[in-house]
Coordinates of C-alpha atoms and ligand atoms in Angstrom, one line a residue:
X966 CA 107.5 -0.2 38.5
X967 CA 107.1 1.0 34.9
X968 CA 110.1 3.4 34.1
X969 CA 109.1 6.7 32.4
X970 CA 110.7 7.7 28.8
X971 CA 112.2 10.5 30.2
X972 CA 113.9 8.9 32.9
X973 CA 115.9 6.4 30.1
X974 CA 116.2 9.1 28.4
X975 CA 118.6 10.8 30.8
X976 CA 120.0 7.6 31.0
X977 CA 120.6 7.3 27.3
X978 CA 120.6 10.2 25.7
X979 CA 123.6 11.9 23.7
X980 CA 126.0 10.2 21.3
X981 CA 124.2 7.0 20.0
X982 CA 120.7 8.7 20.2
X983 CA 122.4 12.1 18.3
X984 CA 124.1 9.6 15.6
X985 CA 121.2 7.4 15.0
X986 CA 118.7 10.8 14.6
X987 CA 121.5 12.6 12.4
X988 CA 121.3 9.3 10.0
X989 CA 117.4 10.0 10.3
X990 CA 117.4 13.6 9.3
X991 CA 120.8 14.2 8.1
X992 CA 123.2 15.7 10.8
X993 CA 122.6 19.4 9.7
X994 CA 118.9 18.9 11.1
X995 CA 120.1 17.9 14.9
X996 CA 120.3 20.4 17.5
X997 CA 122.2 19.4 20.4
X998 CA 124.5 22.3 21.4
X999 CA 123.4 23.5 24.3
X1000 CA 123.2 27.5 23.1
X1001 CA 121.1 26.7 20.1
X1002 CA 118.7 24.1 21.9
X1003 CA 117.6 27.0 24.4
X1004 CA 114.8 28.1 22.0
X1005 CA 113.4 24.7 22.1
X1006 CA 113.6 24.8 25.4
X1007 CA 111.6 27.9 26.7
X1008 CA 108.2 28.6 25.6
X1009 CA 106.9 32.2 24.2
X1010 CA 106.2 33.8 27.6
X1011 CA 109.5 32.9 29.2
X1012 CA 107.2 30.7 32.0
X1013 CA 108.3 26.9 31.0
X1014 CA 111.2 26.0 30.7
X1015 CA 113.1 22.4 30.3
X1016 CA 115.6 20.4 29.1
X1017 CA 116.2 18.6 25.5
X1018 CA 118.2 15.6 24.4
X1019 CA 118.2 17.0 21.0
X1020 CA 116.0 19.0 18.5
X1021 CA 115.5 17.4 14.9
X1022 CA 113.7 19.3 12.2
X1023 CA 113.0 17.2 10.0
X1024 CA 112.1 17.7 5.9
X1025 CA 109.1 15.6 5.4
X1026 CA 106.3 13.1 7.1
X1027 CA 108.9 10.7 6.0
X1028 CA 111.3 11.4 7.8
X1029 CA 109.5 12.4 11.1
X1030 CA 108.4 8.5 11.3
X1031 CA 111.7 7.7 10.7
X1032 CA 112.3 10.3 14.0
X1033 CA 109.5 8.6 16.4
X1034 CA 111.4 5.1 15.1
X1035 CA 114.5 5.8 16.7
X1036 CA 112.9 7.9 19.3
X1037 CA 111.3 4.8 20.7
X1038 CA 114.1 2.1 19.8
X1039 CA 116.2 4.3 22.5
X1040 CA 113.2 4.5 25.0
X1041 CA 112.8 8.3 24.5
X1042 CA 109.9 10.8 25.0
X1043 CA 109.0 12.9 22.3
X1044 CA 107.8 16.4 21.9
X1045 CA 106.1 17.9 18.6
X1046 CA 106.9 21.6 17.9
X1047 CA 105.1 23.6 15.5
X1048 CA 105.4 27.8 15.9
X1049 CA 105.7 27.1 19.8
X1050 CA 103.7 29.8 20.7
X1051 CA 101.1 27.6 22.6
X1052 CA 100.8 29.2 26.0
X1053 CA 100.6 26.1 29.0
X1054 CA 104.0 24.2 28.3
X1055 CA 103.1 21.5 26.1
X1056 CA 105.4 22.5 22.9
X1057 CA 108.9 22.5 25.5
X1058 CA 111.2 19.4 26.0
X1059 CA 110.9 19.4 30.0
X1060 CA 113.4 16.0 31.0
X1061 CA 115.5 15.3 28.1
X1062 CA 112.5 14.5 25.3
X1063 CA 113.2 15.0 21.8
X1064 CA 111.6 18.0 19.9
X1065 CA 110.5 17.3 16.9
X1066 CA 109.8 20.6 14.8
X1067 CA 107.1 20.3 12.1
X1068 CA 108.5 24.0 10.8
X1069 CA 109.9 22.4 7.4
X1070 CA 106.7 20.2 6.1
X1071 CA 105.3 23.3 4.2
X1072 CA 103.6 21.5 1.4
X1073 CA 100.8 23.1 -0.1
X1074 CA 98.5 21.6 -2.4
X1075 CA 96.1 23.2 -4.5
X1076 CA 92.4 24.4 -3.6
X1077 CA 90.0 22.1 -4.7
X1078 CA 87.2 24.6 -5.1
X1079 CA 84.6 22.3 -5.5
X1080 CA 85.0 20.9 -1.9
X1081 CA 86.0 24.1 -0.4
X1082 CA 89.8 22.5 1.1
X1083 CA 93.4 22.2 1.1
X1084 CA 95.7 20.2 1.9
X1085 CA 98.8 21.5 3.3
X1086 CA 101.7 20.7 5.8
X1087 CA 101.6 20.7 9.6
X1088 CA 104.8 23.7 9.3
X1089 CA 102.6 26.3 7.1
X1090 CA 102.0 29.5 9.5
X1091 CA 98.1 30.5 9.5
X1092 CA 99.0 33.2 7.7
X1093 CA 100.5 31.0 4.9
X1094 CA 97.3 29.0 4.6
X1095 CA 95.2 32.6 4.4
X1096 CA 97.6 33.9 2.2
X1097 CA 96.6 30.3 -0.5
X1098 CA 92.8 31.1 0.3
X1099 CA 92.8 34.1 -0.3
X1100 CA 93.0 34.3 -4.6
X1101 CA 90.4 31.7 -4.5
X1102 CA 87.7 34.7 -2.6
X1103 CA 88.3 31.8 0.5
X1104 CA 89.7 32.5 3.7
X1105 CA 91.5 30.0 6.4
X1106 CA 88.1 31.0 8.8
X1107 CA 90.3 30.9 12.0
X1108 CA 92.2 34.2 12.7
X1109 CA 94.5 34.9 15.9
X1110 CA 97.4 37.2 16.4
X1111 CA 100.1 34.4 16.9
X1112 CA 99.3 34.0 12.9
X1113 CA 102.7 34.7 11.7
X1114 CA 104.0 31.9 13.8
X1115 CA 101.5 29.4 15.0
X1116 CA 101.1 26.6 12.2
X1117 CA 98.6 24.1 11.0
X1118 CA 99.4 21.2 12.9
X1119 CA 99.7 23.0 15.9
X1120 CA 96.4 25.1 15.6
X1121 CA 94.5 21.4 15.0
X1122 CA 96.8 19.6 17.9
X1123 CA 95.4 22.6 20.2
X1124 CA 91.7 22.9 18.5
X1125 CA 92.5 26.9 18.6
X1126 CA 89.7 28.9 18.7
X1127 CA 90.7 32.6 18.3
X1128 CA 88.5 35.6 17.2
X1129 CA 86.1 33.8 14.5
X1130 CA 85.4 30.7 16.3
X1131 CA 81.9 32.4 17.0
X1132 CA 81.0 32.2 13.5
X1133 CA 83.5 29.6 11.7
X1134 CA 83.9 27.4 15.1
X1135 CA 87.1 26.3 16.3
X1136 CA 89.6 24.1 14.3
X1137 CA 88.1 20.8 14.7
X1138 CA 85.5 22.5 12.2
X1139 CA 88.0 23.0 9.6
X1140 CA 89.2 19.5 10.0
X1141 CA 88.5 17.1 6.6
X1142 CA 91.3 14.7 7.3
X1143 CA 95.0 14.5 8.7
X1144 CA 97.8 12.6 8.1
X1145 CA 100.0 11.3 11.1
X1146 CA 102.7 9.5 12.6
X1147 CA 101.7 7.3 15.2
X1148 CA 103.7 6.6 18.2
X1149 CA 105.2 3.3 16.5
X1150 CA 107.0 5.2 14.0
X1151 CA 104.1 4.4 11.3
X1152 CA 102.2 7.2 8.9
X1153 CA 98.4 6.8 8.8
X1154 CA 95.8 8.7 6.4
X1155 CA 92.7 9.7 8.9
X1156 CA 90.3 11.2 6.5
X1157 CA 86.8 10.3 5.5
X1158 CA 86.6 8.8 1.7
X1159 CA 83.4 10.6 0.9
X1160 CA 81.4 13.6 2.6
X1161 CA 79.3 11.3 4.1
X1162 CA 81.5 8.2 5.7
X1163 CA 80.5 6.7 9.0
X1164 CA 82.7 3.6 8.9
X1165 CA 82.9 3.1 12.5
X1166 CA 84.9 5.4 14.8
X1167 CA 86.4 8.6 13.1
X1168 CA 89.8 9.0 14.8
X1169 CA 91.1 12.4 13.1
X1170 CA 88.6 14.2 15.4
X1171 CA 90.3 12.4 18.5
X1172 CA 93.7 13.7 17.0
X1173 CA 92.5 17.4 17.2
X1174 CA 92.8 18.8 20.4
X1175 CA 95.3 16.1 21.8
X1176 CA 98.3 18.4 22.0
X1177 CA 100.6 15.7 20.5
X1178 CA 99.8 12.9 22.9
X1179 CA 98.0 10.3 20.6
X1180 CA 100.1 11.6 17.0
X1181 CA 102.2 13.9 15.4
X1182 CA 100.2 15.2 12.6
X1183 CA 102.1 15.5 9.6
X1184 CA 99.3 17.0 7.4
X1185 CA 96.2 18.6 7.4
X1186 CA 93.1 18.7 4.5
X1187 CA 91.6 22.0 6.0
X1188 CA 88.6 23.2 4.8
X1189 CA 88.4 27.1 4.0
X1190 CA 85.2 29.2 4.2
X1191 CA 84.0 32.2 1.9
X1192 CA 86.1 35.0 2.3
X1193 CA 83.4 38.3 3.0
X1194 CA 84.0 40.9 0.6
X1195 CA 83.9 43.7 3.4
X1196 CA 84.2 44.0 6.9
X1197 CA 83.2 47.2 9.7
X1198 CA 84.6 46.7 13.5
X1199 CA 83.7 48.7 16.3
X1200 CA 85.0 49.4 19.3
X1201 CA 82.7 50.2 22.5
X1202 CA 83.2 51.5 25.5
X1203 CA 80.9 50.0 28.4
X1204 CA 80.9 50.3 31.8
X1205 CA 81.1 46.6 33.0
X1206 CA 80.9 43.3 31.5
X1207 CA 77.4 42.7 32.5
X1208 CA 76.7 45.7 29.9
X1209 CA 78.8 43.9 27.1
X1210 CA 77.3 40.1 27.9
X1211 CA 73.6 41.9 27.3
X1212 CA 74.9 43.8 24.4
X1213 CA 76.5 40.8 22.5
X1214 CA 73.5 39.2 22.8
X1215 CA 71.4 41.6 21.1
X1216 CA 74.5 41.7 18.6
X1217 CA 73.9 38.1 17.6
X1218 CA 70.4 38.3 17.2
X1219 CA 70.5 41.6 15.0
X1220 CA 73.9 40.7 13.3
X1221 CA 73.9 37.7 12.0
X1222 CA 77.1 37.8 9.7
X1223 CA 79.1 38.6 13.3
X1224 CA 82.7 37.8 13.4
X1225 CA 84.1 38.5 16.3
X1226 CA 82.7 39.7 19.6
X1227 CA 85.8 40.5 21.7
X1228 CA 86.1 42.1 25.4
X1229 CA 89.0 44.0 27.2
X1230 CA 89.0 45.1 30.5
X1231 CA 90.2 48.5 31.1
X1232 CA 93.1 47.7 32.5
X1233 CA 94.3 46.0 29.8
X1234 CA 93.9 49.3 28.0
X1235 CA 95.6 51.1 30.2
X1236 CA 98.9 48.6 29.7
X1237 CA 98.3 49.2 26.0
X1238 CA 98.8 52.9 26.1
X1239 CA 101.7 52.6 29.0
X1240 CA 103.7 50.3 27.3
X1241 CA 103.4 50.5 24.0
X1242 CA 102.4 54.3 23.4
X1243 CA 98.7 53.2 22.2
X1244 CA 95.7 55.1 23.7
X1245 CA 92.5 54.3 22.8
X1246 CA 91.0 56.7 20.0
X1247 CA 88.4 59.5 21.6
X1248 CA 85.5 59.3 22.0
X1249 CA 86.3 55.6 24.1
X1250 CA 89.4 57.0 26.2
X1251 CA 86.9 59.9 28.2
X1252 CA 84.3 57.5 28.2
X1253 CA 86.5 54.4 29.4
X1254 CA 86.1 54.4 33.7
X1255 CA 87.9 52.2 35.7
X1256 CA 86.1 48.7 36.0
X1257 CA 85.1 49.4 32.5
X1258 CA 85.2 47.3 29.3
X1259 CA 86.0 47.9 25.5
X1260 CA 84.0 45.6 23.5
X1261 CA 85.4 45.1 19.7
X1262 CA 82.8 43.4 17.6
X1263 CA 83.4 42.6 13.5
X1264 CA 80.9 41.9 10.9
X1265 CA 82.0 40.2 7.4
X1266 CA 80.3 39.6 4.2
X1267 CA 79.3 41.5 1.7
X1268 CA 77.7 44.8 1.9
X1269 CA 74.4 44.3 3.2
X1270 CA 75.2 41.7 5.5
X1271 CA 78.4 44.2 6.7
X1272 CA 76.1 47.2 6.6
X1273 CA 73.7 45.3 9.4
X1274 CA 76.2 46.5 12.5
X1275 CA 76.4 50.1 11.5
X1276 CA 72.5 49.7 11.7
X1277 CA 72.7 48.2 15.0
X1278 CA 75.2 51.2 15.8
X1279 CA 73.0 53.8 14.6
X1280 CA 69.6 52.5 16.0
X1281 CA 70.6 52.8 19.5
X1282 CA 71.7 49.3 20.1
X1283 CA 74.9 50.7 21.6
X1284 CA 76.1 53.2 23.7
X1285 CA 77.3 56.8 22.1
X1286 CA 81.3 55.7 23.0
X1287 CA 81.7 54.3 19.7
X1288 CA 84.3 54.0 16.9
X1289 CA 83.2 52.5 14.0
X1290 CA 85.8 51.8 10.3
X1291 CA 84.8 50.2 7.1
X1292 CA 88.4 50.5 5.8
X1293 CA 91.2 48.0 6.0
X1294 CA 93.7 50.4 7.3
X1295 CA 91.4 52.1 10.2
X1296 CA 90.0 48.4 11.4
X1297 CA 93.8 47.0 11.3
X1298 CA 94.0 50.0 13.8
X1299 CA 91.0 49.3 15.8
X1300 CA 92.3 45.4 16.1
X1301 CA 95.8 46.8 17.4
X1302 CA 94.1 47.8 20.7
X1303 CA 93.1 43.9 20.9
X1304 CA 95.6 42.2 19.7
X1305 CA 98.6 43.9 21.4
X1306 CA 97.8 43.1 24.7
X1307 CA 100.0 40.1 25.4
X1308 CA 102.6 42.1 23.7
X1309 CA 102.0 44.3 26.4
X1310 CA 102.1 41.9 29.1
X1311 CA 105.0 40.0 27.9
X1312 CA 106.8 43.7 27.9
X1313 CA 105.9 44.1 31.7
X1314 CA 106.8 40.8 33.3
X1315 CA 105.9 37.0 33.3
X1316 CA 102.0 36.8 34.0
X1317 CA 100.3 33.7 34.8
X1318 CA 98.3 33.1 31.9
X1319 CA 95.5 31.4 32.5
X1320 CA 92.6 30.5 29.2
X1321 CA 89.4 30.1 31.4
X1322 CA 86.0 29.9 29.9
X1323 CA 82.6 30.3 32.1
X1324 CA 79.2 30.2 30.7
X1325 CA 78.5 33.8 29.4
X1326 CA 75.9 34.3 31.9
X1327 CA 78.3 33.8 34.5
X1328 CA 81.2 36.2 33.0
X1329 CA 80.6 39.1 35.1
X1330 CA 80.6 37.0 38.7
X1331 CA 83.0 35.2 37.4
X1332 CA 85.2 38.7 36.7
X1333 CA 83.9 40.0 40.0
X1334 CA 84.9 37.1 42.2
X1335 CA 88.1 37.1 39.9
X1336 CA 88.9 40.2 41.6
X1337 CA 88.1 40.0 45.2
X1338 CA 90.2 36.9 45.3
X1339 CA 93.5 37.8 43.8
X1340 CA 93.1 41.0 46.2
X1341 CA 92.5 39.2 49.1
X1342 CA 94.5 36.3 48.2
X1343 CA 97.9 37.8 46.6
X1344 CA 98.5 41.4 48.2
X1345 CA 98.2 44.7 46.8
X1346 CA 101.6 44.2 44.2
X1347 CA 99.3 41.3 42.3
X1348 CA 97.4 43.1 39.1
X1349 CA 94.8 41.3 37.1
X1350 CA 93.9 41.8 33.5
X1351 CA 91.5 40.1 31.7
X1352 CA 90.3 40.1 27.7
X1353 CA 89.0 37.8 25.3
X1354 CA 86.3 36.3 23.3
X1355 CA 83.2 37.3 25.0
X1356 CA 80.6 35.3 23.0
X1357 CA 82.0 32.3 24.4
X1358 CA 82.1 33.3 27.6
X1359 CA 86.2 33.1 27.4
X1360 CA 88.5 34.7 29.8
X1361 CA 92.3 34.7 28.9
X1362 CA 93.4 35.8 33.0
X1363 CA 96.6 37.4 33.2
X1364 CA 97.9 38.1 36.8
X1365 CA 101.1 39.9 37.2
X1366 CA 103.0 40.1 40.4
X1367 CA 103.6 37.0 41.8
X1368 CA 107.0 34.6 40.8
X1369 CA 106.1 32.1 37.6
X1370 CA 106.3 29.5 39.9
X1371 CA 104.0 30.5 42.8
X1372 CA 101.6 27.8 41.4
X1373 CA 98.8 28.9 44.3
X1374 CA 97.6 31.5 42.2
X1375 CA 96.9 28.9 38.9
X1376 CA 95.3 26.8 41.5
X1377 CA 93.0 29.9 43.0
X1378 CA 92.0 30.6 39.1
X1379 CA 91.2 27.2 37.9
X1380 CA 89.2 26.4 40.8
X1381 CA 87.1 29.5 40.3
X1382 CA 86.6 28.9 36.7
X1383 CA 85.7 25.5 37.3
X1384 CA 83.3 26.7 40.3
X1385 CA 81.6 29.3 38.4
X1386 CA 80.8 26.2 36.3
X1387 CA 83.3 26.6 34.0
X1388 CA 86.5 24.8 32.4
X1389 CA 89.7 25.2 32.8
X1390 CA 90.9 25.7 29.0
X1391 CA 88.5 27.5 26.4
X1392 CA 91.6 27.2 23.8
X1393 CA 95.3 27.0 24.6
X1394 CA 94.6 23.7 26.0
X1395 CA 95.8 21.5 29.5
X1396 CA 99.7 21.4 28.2
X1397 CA 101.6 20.9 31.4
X1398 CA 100.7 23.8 32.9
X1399 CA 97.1 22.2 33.7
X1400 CA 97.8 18.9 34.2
X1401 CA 97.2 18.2 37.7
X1402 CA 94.0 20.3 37.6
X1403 CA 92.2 18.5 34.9
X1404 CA 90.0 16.5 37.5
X1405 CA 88.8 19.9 38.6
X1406 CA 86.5 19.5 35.0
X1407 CA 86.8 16.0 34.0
X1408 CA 85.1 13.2 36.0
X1409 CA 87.2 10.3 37.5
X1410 CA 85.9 7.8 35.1
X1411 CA 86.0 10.5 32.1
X1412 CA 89.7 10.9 32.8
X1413 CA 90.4 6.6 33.0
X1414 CA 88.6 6.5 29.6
X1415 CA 90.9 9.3 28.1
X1416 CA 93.8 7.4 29.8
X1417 CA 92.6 4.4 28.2
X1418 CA 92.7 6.5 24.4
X1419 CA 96.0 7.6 24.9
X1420 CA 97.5 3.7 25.9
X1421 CA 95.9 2.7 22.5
X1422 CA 97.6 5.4 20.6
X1423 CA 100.8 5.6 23.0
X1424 CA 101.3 2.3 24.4
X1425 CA 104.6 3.3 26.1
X1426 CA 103.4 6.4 26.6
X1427 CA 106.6 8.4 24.4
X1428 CA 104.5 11.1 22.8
X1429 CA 104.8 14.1 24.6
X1430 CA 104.8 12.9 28.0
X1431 CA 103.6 15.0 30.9
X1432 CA 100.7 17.0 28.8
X1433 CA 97.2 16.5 29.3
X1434 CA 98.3 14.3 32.1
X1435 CA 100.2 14.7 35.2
X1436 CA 103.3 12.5 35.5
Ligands
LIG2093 C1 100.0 36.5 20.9 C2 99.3 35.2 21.0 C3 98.0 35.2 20.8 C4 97.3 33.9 20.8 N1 95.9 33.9 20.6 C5 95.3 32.8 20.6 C6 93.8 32.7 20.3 O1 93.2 33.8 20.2 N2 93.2 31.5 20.3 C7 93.9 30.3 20.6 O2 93.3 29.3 20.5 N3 95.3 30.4 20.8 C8 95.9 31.5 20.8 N4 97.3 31.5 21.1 C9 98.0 30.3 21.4 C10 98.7 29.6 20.2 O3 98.9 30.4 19.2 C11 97.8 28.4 19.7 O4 97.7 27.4 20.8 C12 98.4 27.7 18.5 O5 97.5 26.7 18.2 C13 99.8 27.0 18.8 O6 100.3 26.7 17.5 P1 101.9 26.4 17.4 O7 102.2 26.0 16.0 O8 102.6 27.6 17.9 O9 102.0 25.2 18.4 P2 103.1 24.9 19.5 O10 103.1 26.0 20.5 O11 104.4 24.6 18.8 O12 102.5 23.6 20.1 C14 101.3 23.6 20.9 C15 100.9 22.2 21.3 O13 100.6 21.4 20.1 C16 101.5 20.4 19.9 N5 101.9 20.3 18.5 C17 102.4 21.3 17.7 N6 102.5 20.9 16.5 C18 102.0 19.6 16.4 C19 101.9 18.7 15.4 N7 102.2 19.0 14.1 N8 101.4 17.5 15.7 C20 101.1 17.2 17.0 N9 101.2 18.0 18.0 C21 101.7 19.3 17.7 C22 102.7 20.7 20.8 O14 103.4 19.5 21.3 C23 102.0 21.4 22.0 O15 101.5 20.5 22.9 C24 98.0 32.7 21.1 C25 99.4 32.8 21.3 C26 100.0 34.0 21.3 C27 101.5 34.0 21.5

């Protein structure tokens, strides 16, 4: 029988594995007391937790091959960590792995302007890589509210899609090229030599989106988009999400320079106002009915593109329940009501968190069915909230109530997702938290060939064992 990483790692972990990372890294870079591993160890909602041999941080690409190296030599798993705010388990150690934190390869290059891109390292927050955009009238064209903390290399080893993947797509769009360490300990270059380049198989676009099972990317050459001049958001009040899947259609025919097209039941609302003293500006809060949805939509560009929702607004296209702001400091405002809902949720308890996304047409059944089941299924404590990015049909599901670990109700979710012809992860990915339901979306021979990707990567399977696929 082929022994798993993580079961010589409990076998040889400590001393020799410490001392050999510490002459990796230098010792000041090894976690192994217990008190100060426990970050590395729980994830951002307080749902997974595990257990890790050590945590190494170290200073450059360098040095994280020479991490994987000795990783391997003593037959141990390793996990990549970037701003571990990913939200299905796959940034933990779980058996004794190593993490590897990415938090200290900040380099930042300069903007080439004529190709749009920069290349930076995997540790740089979002925010950091807006931030070098932004002089250059570019922007990092993927927004979420984890940007303080979520970085490069973990955004492109999740393909996060956040708030402007309707307009700018999802990561893998901002791809150019990567630099990684492989699961040998050795650092490749996976970037195209010209714009056009189809020299056989492209691997960087295999990288993105595998969670840190095939690499641990070291570097990324992202490519930036043209920062609008302005911006207007709205909020809308609706009373169902049939009403907002008809209405962001109409948006994205009449709106071209659309942002962001975002839903929250109102419910979510509700915790919002209860838990963090936010209620929803007037006229939305009388107009808001239980069963109801907010819609936030954004345009961006310059004034006559920006000046096309307002249009929209005034010609009838949307209900009377609306706020509309032009200026920075009422839209940051407007975007509060969005973005603080985990905040809210994390305040209240441990939800299980599940990123679900159904074809749009299918969002309100989807919601409806949603509903009945967890009522039927999980008794009258269990509450439901949902919100997300309604243009592509994406459903973060929160339900609050049951223990973290009554895994029934992840199962009920997933299955209705997948039913209502869906999958089971629009962007946080499968982590460990989806693992065994991947073949509720993936076919059997789909899943052998993705098996058969991650052997030729990960022969001994040591990178980040557990995510993607079920141990
Ligand atoms: C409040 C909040 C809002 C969020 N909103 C969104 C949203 O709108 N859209 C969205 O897509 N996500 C969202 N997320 C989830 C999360 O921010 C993203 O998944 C993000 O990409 C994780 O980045 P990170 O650096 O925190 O990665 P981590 O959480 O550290 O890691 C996530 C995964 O990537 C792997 N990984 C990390 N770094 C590397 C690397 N350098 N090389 C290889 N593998 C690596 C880890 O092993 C793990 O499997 C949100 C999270 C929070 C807390």
């Amino acid at each position: 029988m082929r022994r798993s990483p993580t079961a010589s790692a409990r076998g040889r972990a400590g001393g020799p594995l410490v001392a050999a990372l510490a002459a990796a890294v230098g010792s000041s870079h090894v976690i192994s007391d217990p008190a100060r591993l426990a970050s590395f160890e729980c994830d951002w909602t307080g749902r997974f937790r595990g257990r890790a041999a050590a945590a190494v941080v170290p200073a450059d690409a360098e040095q994280v091959a020479a991490v994987v190296r000795v990783a391997a030599e003593h037959g141990v798993g390793v996990v990549p960590q970037g701003g571990n705010t990913g939200l299905v388990g796959g940034s933990i150690a779980r058996h004794g792995e190593v993490v590897v934190s990415l938090k200290r390869l900040r380099g930042r290059g300069e903007v080439d302007r004529a190709s749009g891109s920069v290349r930076v390292g995997a540790g740089l927050t979002l925010a950091e890589l807006d931030a070098l955009a932004r002089p250059h009238r570019l922007a990092a064209g993927l927004d979420l509210a984890a940007r303080d903390s979520a970085t490069v290399g973990g955004l492109v080893a999740c393909d996060a899609g956040g708030h402007s993947a309707l307009r700018y797509g999802t990561a893998r769009a901002r791809v150019r090229g990567l630099e990684v360490v492989l699961a040998d300990g050795s650092l490749v270059e996976l970037a195209p030599r010209a714009p056009k380049d189809n020299a056989g198989y492209r691997l960087a676009p295999l990288v993105v989106g595998s969670e840190g099972t095939l690499a641990i990317i070291t570097a990324v050459t992202w490519e930036l988009v043209r920062r609008p001049r302005r911006r207007a958001t709205a909020l809308l009040a609706l009373d169902g999400l049939a009403r907002a899947v008809e209405l962001a259609l109409a948006l994205k025919e009449r709106v071209p320079a659309l942002e962001a097209l975002e839903f929250m039941c109102s419910s979510s609302l509700a915790l919002v106002a209860e838990r963090l003293a936010l209620a929803p500006p007037e006229p939305l809060r009388s107009a808001l009915r239980d069963g109801g949805v907010v819609l936030l939509c954004e345009a961006g560009g310059d004034a006559a593109e920006v000046d096309q929702l307002a249009a929209f607004l005034r010609a009838g296209g949307a209900p009377e329940h609306t706020v509309l702001a032009t200026d920075e400091r009422q839209r940051r405002r407007l975007w509060r009501f969005r973005e603080a809902v985990p905040e809210a949720l994390a305040r209240t308890g441990v939800p299980h968190k599940l990123d679900v996304a159904v074809p749009p047409s299918r969002l309100a059944e989807f919601d409806q069915r949603l509903r009945a089941l967890v009522g039927e299924r999980f008794g009258a404590g269990t509450r439901v909230f949902c919100f997300g990015h309604l243009a592509d049909g994406n459903v973060h599901v929160n339900v609050l109530g049951p223990p973290p670990e009554a895994e029934e109700v992840d199962a009920a979710v997933l299955a209705l997702a997948a039913a209502c012809g869906g999958t089971i992860s629009g962007e946080h990915g499968i982590g460990t938290a989806k693992a065994r339901y991947l073949s509720l979306v993936r076919s059997e021979r789909e899943i052998a060939l993705m098996r058969a990707v991650k052997r030729a990567f990960d022969p001994r399977g040591l990178l980040n064992p557990g995510v993607i696929f079920a141990r």
